[in-house]
Structure formats: C-alpha cells, structure tokens
CSV table of C-alpha atoms in Angstrom, one decimal:
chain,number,residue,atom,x,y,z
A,1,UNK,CA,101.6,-16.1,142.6
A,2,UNK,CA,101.2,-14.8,138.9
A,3,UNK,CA,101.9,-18.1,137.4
A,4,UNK,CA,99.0,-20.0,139.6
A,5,UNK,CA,96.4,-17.1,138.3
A,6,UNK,CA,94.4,-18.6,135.1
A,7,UNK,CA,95.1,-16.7,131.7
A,8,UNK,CA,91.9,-14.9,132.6
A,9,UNK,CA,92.3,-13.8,135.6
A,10,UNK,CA,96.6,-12.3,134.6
A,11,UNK,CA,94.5,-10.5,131.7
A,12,UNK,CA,91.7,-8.5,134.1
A,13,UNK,CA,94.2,-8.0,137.0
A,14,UNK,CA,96.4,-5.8,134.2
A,15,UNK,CA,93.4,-4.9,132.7
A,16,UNK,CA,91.9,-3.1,135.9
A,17,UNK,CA,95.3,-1.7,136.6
A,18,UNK,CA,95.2,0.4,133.5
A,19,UNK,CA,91.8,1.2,134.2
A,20,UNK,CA,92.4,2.8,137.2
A,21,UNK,CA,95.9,4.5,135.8
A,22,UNK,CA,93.2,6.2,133.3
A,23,UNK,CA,90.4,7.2,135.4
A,24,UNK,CA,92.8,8.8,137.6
A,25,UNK,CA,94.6,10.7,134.5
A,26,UNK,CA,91.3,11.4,133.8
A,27,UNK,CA,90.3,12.9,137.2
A,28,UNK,CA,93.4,14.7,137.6
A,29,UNK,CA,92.2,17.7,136.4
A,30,UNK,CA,89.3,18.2,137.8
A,31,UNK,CA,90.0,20.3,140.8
A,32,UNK,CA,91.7,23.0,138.8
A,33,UNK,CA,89.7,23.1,135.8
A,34,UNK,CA,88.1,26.5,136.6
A,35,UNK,CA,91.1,27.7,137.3
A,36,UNK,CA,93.0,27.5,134.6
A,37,UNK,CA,90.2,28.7,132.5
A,38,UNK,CA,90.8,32.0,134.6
A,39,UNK,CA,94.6,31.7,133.0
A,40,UNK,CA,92.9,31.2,129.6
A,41,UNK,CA,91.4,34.6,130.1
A,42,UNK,CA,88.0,33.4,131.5
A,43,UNK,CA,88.3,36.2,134.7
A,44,UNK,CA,84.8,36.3,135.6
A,45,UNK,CA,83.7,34.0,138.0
A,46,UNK,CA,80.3,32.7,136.1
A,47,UNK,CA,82.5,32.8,133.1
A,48,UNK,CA,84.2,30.1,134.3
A,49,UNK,CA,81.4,28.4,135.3
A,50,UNK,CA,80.0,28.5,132.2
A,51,UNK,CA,83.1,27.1,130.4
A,52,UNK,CA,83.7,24.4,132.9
A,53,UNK,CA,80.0,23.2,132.7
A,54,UNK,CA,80.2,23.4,129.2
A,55,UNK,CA,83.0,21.4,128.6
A,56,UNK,CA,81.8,18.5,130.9
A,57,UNK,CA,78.4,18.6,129.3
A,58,UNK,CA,79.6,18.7,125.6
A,59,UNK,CA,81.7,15.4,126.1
A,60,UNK,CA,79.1,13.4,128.0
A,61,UNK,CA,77.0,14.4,125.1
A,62,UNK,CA,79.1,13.4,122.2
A,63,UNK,CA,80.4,10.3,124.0
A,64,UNK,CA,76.4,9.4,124.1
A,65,UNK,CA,76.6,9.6,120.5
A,66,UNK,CA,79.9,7.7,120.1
A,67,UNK,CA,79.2,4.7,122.3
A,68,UNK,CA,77.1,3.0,120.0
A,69,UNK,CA,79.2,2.9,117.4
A,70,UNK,CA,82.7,2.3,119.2
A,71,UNK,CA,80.5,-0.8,120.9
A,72,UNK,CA,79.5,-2.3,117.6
A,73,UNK,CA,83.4,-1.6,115.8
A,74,UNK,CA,84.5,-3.9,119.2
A,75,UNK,CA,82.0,-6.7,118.2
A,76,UNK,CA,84.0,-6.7,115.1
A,77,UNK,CA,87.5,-5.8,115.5
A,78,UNK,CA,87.6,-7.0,118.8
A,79,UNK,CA,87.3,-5.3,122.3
A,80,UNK,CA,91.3,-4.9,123.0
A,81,UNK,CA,91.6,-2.5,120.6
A,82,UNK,CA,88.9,-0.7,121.6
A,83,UNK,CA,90.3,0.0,124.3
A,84,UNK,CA,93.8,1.0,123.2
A,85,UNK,CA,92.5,3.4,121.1
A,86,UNK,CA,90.2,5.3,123.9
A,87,UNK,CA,93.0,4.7,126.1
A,88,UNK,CA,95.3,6.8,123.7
A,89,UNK,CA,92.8,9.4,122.3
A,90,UNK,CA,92.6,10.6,125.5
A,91,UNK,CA,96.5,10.4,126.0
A,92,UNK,CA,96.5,12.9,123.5
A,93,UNK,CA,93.6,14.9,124.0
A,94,UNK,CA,94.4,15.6,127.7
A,95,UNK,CA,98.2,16.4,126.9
A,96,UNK,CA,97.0,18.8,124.1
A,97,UNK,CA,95.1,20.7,126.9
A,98,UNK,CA,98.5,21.5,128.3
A,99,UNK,CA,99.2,23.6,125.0
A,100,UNK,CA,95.5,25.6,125.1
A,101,UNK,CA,95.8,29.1,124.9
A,102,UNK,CA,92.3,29.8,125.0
A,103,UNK,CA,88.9,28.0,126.7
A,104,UNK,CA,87.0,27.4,123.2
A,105,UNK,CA,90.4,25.3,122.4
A,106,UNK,CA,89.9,23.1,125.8
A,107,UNK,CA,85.7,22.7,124.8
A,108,UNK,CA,86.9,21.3,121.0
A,109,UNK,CA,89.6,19.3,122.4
A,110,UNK,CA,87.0,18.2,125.6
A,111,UNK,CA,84.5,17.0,122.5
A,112,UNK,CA,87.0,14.8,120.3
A,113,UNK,CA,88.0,13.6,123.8
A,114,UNK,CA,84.5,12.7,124.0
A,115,UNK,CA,83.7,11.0,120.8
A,116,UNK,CA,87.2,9.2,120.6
A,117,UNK,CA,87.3,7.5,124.4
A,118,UNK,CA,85.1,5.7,126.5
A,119,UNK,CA,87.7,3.6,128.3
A,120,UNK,CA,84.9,2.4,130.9
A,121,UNK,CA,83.0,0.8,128.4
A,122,UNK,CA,85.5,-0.6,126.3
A,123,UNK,CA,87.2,-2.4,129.4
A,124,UNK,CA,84.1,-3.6,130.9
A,125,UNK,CA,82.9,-5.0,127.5
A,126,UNK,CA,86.8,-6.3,127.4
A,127,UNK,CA,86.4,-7.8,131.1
A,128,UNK,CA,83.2,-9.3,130.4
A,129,UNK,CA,84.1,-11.3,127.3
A,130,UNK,CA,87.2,-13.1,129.0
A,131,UNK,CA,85.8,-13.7,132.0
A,132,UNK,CA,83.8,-17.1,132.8
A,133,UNK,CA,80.2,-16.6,133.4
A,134,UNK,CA,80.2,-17.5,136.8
A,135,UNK,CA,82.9,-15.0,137.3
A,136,UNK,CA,81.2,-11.9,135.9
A,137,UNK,CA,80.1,-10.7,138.9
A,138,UNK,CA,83.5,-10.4,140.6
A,139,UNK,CA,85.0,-9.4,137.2
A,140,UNK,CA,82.8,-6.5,136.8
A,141,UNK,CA,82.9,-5.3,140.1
A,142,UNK,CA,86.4,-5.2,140.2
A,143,UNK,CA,86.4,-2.8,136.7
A,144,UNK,CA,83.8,-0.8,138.6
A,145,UNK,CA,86.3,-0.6,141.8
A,146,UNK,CA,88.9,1.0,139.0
A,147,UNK,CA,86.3,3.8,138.5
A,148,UNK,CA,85.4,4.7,141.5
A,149,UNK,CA,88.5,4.5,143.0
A,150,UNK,CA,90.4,6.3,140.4
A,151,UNK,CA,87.6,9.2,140.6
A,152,UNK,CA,88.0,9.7,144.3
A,153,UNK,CA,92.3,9.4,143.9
A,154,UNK,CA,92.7,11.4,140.7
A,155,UNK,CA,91.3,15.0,142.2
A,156,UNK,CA,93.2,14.3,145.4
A,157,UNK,CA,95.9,13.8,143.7
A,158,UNK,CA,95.2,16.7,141.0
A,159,UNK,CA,95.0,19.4,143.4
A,160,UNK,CA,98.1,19.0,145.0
A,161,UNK,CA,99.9,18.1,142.0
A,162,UNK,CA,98.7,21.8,140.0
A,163,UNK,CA,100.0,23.4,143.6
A,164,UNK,CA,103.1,21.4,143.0
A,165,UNK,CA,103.9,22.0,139.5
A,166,UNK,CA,101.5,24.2,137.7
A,167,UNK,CA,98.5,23.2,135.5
A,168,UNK,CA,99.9,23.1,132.2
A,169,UNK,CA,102.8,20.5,133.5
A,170,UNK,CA,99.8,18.8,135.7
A,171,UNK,CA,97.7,18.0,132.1
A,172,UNK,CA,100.8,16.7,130.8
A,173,UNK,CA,101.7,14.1,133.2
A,174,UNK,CA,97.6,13.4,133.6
A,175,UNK,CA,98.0,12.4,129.5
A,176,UNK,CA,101.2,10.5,130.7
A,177,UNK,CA,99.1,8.5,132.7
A,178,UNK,CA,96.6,7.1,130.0
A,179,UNK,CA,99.7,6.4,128.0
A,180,UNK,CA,101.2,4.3,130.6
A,181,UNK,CA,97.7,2.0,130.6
A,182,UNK,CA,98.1,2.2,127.3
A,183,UNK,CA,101.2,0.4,127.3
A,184,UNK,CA,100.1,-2.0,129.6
A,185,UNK,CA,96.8,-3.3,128.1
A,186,UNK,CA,99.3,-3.9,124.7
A,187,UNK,CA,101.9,-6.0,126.3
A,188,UNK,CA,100.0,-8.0,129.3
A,189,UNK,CA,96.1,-7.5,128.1
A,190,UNK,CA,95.4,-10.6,126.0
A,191,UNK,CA,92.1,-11.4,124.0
A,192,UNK,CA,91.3,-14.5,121.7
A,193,UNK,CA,89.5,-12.6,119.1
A,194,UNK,CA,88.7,-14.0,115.9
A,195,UNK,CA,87.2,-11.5,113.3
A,196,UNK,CA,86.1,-14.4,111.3
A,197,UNK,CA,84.0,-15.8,114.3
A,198,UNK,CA,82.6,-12.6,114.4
A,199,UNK,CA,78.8,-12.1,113.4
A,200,UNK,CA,79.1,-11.9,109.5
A,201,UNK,CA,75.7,-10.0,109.0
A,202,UNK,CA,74.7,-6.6,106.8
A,203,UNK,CA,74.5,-3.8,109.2
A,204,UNK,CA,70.6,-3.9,109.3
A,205,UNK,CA,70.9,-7.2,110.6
A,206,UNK,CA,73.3,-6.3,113.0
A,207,UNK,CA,71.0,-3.2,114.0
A,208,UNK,CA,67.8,-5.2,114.1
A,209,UNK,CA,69.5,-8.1,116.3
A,210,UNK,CA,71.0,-5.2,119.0
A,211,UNK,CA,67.3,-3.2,118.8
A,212,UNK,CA,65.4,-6.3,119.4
A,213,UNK,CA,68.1,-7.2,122.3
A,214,UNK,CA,67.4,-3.8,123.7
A,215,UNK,CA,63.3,-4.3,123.5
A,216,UNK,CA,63.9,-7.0,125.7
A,217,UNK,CA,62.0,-6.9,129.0
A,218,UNK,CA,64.8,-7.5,131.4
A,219,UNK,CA,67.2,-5.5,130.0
A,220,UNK,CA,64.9,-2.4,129.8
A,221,UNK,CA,64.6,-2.3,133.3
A,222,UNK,CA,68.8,-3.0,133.5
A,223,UNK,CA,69.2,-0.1,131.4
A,224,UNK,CA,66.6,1.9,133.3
A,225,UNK,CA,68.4,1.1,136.8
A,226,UNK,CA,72.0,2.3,135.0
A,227,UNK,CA,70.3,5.3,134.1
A,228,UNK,CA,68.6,6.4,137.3
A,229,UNK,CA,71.4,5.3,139.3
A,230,UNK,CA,73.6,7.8,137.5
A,231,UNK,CA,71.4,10.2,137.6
A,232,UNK,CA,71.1,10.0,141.4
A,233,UNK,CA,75.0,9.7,142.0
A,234,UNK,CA,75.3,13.5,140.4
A,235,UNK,CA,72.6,15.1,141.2
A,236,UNK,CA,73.4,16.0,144.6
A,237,UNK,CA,77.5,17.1,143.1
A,238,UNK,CA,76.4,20.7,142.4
A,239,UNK,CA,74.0,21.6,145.0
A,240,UNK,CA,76.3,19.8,148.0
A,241,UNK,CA,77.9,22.6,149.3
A,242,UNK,CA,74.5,24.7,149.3
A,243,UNK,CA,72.8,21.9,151.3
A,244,UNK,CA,76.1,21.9,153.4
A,245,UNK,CA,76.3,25.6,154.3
A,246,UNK,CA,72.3,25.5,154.9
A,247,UNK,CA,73.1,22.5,157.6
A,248,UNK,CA,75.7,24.7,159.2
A,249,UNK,CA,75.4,28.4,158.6
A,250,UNK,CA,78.8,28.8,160.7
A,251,UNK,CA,81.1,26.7,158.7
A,252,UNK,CA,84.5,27.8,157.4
A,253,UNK,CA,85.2,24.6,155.5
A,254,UNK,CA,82.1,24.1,153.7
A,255,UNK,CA,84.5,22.7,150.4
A,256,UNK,CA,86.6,20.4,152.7
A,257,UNK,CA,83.5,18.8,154.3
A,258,UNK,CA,81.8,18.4,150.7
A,259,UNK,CA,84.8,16.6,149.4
A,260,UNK,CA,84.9,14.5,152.9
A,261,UNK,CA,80.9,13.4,151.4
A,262,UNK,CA,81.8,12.8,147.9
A,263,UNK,CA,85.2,11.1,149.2
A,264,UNK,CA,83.5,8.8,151.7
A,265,UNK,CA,80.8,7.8,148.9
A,266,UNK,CA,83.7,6.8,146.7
A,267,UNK,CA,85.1,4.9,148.9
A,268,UNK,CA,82.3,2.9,149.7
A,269,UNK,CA,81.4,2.1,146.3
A,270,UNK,CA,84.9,0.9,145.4
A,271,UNK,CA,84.8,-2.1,148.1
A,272,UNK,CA,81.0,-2.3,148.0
A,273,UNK,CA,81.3,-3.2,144.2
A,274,UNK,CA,84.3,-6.0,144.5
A,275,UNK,CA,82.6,-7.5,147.6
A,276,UNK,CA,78.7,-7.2,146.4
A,277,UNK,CA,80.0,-8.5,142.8
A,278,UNK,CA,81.8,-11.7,144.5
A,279,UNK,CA,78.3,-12.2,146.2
A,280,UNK,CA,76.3,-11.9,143.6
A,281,UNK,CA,78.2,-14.8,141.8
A,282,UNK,CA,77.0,-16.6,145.0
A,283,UNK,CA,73.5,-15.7,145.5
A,284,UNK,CA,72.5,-14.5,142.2
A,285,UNK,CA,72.4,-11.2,140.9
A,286,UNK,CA,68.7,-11.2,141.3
A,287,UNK,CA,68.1,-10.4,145.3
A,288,UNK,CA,71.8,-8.2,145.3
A,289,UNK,CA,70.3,-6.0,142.8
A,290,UNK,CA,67.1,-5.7,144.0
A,291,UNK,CA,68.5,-5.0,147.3
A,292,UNK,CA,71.1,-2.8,146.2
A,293,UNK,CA,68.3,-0.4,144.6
A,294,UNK,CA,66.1,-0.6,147.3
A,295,UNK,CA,69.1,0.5,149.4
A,296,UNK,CA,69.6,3.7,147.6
A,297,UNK,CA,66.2,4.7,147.6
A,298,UNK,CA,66.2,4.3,151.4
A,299,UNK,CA,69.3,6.5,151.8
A,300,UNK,CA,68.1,8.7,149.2
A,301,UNK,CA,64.7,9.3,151.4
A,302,UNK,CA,66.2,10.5,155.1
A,303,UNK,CA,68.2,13.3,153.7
A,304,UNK,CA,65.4,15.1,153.0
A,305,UNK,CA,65.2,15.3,156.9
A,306,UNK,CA,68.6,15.4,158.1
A,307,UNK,CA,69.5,18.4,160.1
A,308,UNK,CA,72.8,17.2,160.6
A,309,UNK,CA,76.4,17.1,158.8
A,310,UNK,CA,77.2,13.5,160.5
A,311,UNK,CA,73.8,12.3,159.2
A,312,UNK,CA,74.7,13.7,155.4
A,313,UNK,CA,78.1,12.0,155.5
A,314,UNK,CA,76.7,8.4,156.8
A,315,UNK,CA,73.5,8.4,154.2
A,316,UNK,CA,76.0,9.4,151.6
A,317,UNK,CA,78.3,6.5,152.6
A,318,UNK,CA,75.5,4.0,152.4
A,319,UNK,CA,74.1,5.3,149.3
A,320,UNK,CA,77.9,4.5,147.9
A,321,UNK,CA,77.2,1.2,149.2
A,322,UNK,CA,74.1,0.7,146.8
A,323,UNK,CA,76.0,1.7,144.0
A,324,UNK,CA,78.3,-0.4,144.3
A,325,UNK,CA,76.3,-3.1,144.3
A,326,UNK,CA,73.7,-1.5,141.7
A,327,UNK,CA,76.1,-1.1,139.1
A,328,UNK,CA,78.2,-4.4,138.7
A,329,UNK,CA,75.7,-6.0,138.9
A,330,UNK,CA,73.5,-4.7,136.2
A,331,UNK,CA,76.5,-4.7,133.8
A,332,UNK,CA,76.6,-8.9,134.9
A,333,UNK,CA,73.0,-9.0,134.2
A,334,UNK,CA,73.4,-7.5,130.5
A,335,UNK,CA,76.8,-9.3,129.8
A,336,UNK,CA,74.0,-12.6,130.4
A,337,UNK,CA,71.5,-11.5,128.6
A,338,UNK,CA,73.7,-10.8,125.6
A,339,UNK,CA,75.2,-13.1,123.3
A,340,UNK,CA,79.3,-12.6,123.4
A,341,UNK,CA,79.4,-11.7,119.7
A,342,UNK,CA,77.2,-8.2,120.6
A,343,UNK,CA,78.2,-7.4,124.1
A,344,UNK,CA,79.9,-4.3,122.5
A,345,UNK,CA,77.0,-2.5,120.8
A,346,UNK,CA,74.8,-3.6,123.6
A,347,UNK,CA,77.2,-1.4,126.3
A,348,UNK,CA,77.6,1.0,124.1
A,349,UNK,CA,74.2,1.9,124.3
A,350,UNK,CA,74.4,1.5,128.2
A,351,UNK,CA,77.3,3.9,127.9
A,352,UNK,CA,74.7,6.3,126.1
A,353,UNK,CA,71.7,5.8,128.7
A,354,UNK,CA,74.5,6.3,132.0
A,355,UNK,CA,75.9,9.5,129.9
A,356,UNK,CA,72.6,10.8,129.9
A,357,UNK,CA,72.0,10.1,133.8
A,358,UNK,CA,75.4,12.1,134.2
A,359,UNK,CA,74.0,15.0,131.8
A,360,UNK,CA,70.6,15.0,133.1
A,361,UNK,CA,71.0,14.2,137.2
A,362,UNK,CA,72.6,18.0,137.8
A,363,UNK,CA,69.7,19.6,136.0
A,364,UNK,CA,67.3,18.1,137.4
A,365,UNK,CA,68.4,18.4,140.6
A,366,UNK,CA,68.9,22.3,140.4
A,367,UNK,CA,65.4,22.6,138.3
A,368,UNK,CA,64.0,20.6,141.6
A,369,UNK,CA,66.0,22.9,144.5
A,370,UNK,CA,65.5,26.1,142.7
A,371,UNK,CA,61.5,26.0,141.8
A,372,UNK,CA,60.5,24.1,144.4
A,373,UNK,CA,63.4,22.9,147.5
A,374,UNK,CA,66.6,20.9,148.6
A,375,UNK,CA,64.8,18.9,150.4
A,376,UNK,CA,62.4,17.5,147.9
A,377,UNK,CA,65.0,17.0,145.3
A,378,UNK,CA,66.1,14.2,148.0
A,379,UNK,CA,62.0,13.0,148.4
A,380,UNK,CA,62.4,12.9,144.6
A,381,UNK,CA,65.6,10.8,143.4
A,382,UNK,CA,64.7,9.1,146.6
A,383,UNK,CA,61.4,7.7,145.2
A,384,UNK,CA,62.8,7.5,141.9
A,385,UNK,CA,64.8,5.1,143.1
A,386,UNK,CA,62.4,2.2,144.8
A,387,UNK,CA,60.3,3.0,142.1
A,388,UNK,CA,62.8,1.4,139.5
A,389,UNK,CA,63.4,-1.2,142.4
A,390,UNK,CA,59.7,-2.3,141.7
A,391,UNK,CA,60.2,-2.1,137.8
A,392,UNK,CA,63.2,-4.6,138.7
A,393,UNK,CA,61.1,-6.7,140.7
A,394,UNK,CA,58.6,-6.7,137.9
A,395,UNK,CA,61.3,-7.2,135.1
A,396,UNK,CA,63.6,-9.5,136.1
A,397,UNK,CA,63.2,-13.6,135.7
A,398,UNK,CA,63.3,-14.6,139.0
A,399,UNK,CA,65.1,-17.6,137.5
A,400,UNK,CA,68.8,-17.8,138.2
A,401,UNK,CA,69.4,-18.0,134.8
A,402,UNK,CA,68.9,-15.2,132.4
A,403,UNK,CA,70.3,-15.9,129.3
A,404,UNK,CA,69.1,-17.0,126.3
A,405,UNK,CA,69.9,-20.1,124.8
A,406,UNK,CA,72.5,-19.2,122.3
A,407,UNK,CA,74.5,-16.7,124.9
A,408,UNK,CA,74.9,-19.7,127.0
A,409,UNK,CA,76.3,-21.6,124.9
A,410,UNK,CA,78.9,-19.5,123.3
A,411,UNK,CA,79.6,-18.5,127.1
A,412,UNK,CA,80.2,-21.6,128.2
A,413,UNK,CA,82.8,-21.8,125.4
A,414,UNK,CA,84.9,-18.8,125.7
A,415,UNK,CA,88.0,-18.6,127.9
C-alpha cells in the first residue's frame, strides 16, 4: 500500500507519526507534574501550584519569543531541520528533568525547552510546504489530529505510567519518545529544499516582506481566529472542576468527570480536524471556517446556563468539534496566503499569537469568575467568539481563491 502513496503523501504519514510520538512525550508529564515538585521539596500545596503554573507559563512565553525566529531560520535552512532540532531539544530537555533535584532546575530547563522546540510549528510549516495546494486542507488537519490526539493520550498514558514506574523513570522514557520521532523524521521525512532557491534578501527585506504579509487584511483576522480560539480552548482548563463541583455539590469524582470533559473535547477535535480539513478541500475553507467559529461561539453561549453535568460534557464535545475545524483550516488559509519561500516566519508568528491565547485564556477566565462569575466567563468567550466569526465574515475574500499571484505560482510548482 506504501508504494501506491505519492512521495508526498509517504513524507506526512511519517511526518504525523512523529508528531504524535512527541506530543504525547510531551503530555506525558502532565498529570504528575505537581507531584514531583512535592519530591523536589515544594510541600506546600500553593507552592506547587505556583511552580507548576510558573513553569507552563514561562515556556509558552519564551516559545512566543522564539517562534519568529525558528520560522524565518526554516525559510532558510529548510523546514526538516527545523523540526529535528525541536524534536531533539526537547528529547533532551525532558530527559534532563529526570535528573532535577530541585523546582527552579525544572523552570530553567521548562524555558530552554521553550525557546529551543516548537515541534507543532515546525511540522505544520514542514506539512504545508510538501503538500499540493489542493491538499492542504486534509494535510493540515491531519498534523492537527497529531496534537490533539497526542494531548488527550499522553496524560492518560502519564499517569499510569508514574504509578508504574516512578516519575523520574516516567521523564525519561517521555524524552525517549521525542527521540524516537526524531529518528523517524531523519530516515523517512523527506523535503526538496534548495537553500539557493531560498529568498536571497537582507534581513530588512525579509522583515518588511513578512510585516507587510502580516498587515494583510485576511490574514489579520486568520491570526485573530488562532488567537481567540486558543484562548477559548484554555480558559475553561483551570476553573473546570470549580464549575463541576458547583453543578453537583455531591460528587466524589469531581477530577474523573473533568478529565471525562477535557477527554471527550479531545477527542472530538482529533476527527473533527481530519474530516472538516478533507471538506474544506471540497467546499472551500471559506463557509467551513466561518461555520466552524460560529459553532464555537454557539457552544460557548449555553454553558453559561447549563445546570447539568450531561449538558457540560455534550457542549464541550461540540465545541471540540469547532476547533477542529477552526484550526486546520486557518493554518490552510495562511499556508495560501503566503508565498512558500516565507511560510516559516509567517507561522512562527502564528505560533506567537496561539502562545499568547494559551498564556492569556486561563487569566482571563479566572479574572472573569473571580470579580464578576462562572457563568459570564461562558457569556464572554462565548461572544468573543461570533464576534471574530463576523470579523471573518468581513475579512475573508469570499473568492475561492486567496492567494496572491506569486504564492500560486510557486505552489503550483512544488511537490
């Protein structure tokens, strides 16, 4: 079956595989994160917390800083290497965690993770440079399925693997992990790069040509949807089992039925975003992603009246739906509007704007349920959300092609 798959199509099959080897190896420690910051010698409770908020937040923020700059080095080195070298930074990064003897030693090694990885970037900037423009859809969806999937498997997986074997052994085979996709992105991950192809331009050309890309309209409002969208999808993750426990007072299993939410939205996203994406190379990506963010908005809206756990669990699933389809399909849109040579730079500022949803989504939602209430943080991101779907509407060409001239035409001529 291999051998009847085009070049391009053998390349992102192996190319999503080690995607979703690392965001599991990635994920992996999650659950027990707190934890072993209470072996570290973090014993108090909002200690931990502390540490384990910090160290998420200080990577997003450096890898918001980084993403720029590993985008444009792809544009010119090429995109496969980009990827083996976030790929194997966090081999090592992770596996030195095993070795951490104290929690300030995790944050330093949490914030060269940050500014030296960035695998979903460099793989969807990888994906959407060998794949044929009336592909990218599918393509892209099918790198997104790699994330969401390998977010929802990896804790699953982590937990019972630190109950198994103990968390030090647990970081090590996580780092084993993004070695392993590492290994397989060098020997079956192949890319027709050609530095001397490459845009030959002074780095204030080169910054000019990606600010005046980014000025653009169309891919404002693509940025803008990235942004919120992220920004949505965490800022319900901290204040979930509040809401849950305020829904039903009685429960004994408030963490089991908030992992059941965040589970089921996973899971919806990672078939949503193969199945939306192979539609949108259909229909367009024009009504899917309008429709998509009008869909989130809409699920975003009833939880702010939901009295009911079911209720939670369903809108949840549907809003995993919508992102899904929101998220592919913006990335296609951007890989259009870009000309191959600067698809990097261009992502890694996407990378930057989606980091800052993640950073500023569970502060805003706690500002929003502390001062004012749960229940209009949900009116909120709810509202948020169709009002970006009408900045879409507004934005986007309702022509079914959206690229300029010139990405078109070098498009048309890559593999």
């Amino acid at each position: 079956m291999l051998r009847r798959l085009a070049p391009w199509q053998r390349t992102l099959y192996a190319l999503w595989f080690a995607q979703t080897l690392t965001i599991i190896g990635f994920n992996l420690r999650t659950p027990f994160l707190p934890l072993f910051l209470a072996q570290l010698g973090a014993t108090d409770l909002r200690e931990q917390e502390l540490w384990a908020g910090a160290i998420n937040a200080g990577g997003a923020a450096i890898m918001a800083v980084a993403a720029p700059i590993w985008g444009t080095l792809a544009d010119r080195h090429g995109r496969k290497l980009m990827v083996l070298r976030a790929m194997a930074a966090g081999s090592i990064t992770i596996t030195l965690m095993a070795l951490a003897t104290a929690p300030w030693q995790l944050f330093v090694l949490r914030l060269i993770e940050g500014a030296f990885t960035g695998t979903v970037t460099a793989s969807t900037t990888l994906a959407a440079s060998i794949t044929p423009r009336e592909r990218l859809g599918f393509s892209l969806g099918l790198m997104q399925m790699a994330v969401f999937s390998g977010s929802a498997i990896g804790p699953l997986i982590g937990g019972a693997l630190a109950d198994a074997v103990g968390y030090r052994l647990s970081f090590a085979l996580a780092g084993s992990l993004l070695f392993l996709s590492a290994g397989i992105v060098l020997f079956l991950v192949h890319e027709d790069f050609h530095p001397e192809s490459a845009v030959q331009s002074t780095a204030r050309e080169n910054s000019q040509a990606t600010l005046q890309l980014l000025m653009n309209a169309t891919m404002g409002a693509l940025v803008g949807v990235l942004f919120v969208a992220r920004c949505a999808n965490t800022a319900l993750q901290p204040i979930l089992p509040i809401f849950i426990a305020i829904l039903t007072p009685n429960a004994h299993a408030v963490n089991t039925i908030a992992g059941l939410t965040l589970g089921i939205a996973g899971l919806t996203s990672a078939i949503a975003s193969v199945v939306l994406g192979r539609t949108g190379d259909r229909i367009g990506p024009r009504p899917l992603l309008l429709g998509a963010s009008i869909l989130g908005g809409l699920s975003y809206l009833p939880l702010a009246f939901t009295t009911s756990i079911t209720h939670l669990v369903v809108l949840q699933g549907i809003f995993g739906i919508a992102l899904g389809g929101i998220l592919p399909t913006a990335n296609a849109l951007i890989a259009q509007l870009t000309p191959p040579e600067r698809r990097g730079a261009i992502y890694g500022f996407t990378t930057t704007a989606t980091a800052l949803g993640g950073f500023i989504g569970p502060l805003a939602g706690t500002t929003l349920a502390a001062t004012i209430s749960l229940r209009a943080m949900f009116l909120s991101i709810g509202s948020l959300l169709l009002a970006t779907s009408l900045w879409l509407a507004l934005a986007l060409p309702r022509t079914a092609d959206l690229a300029p001239a010139e990405a078109r035409k070098q498009t048309r001529s890559s593999p």
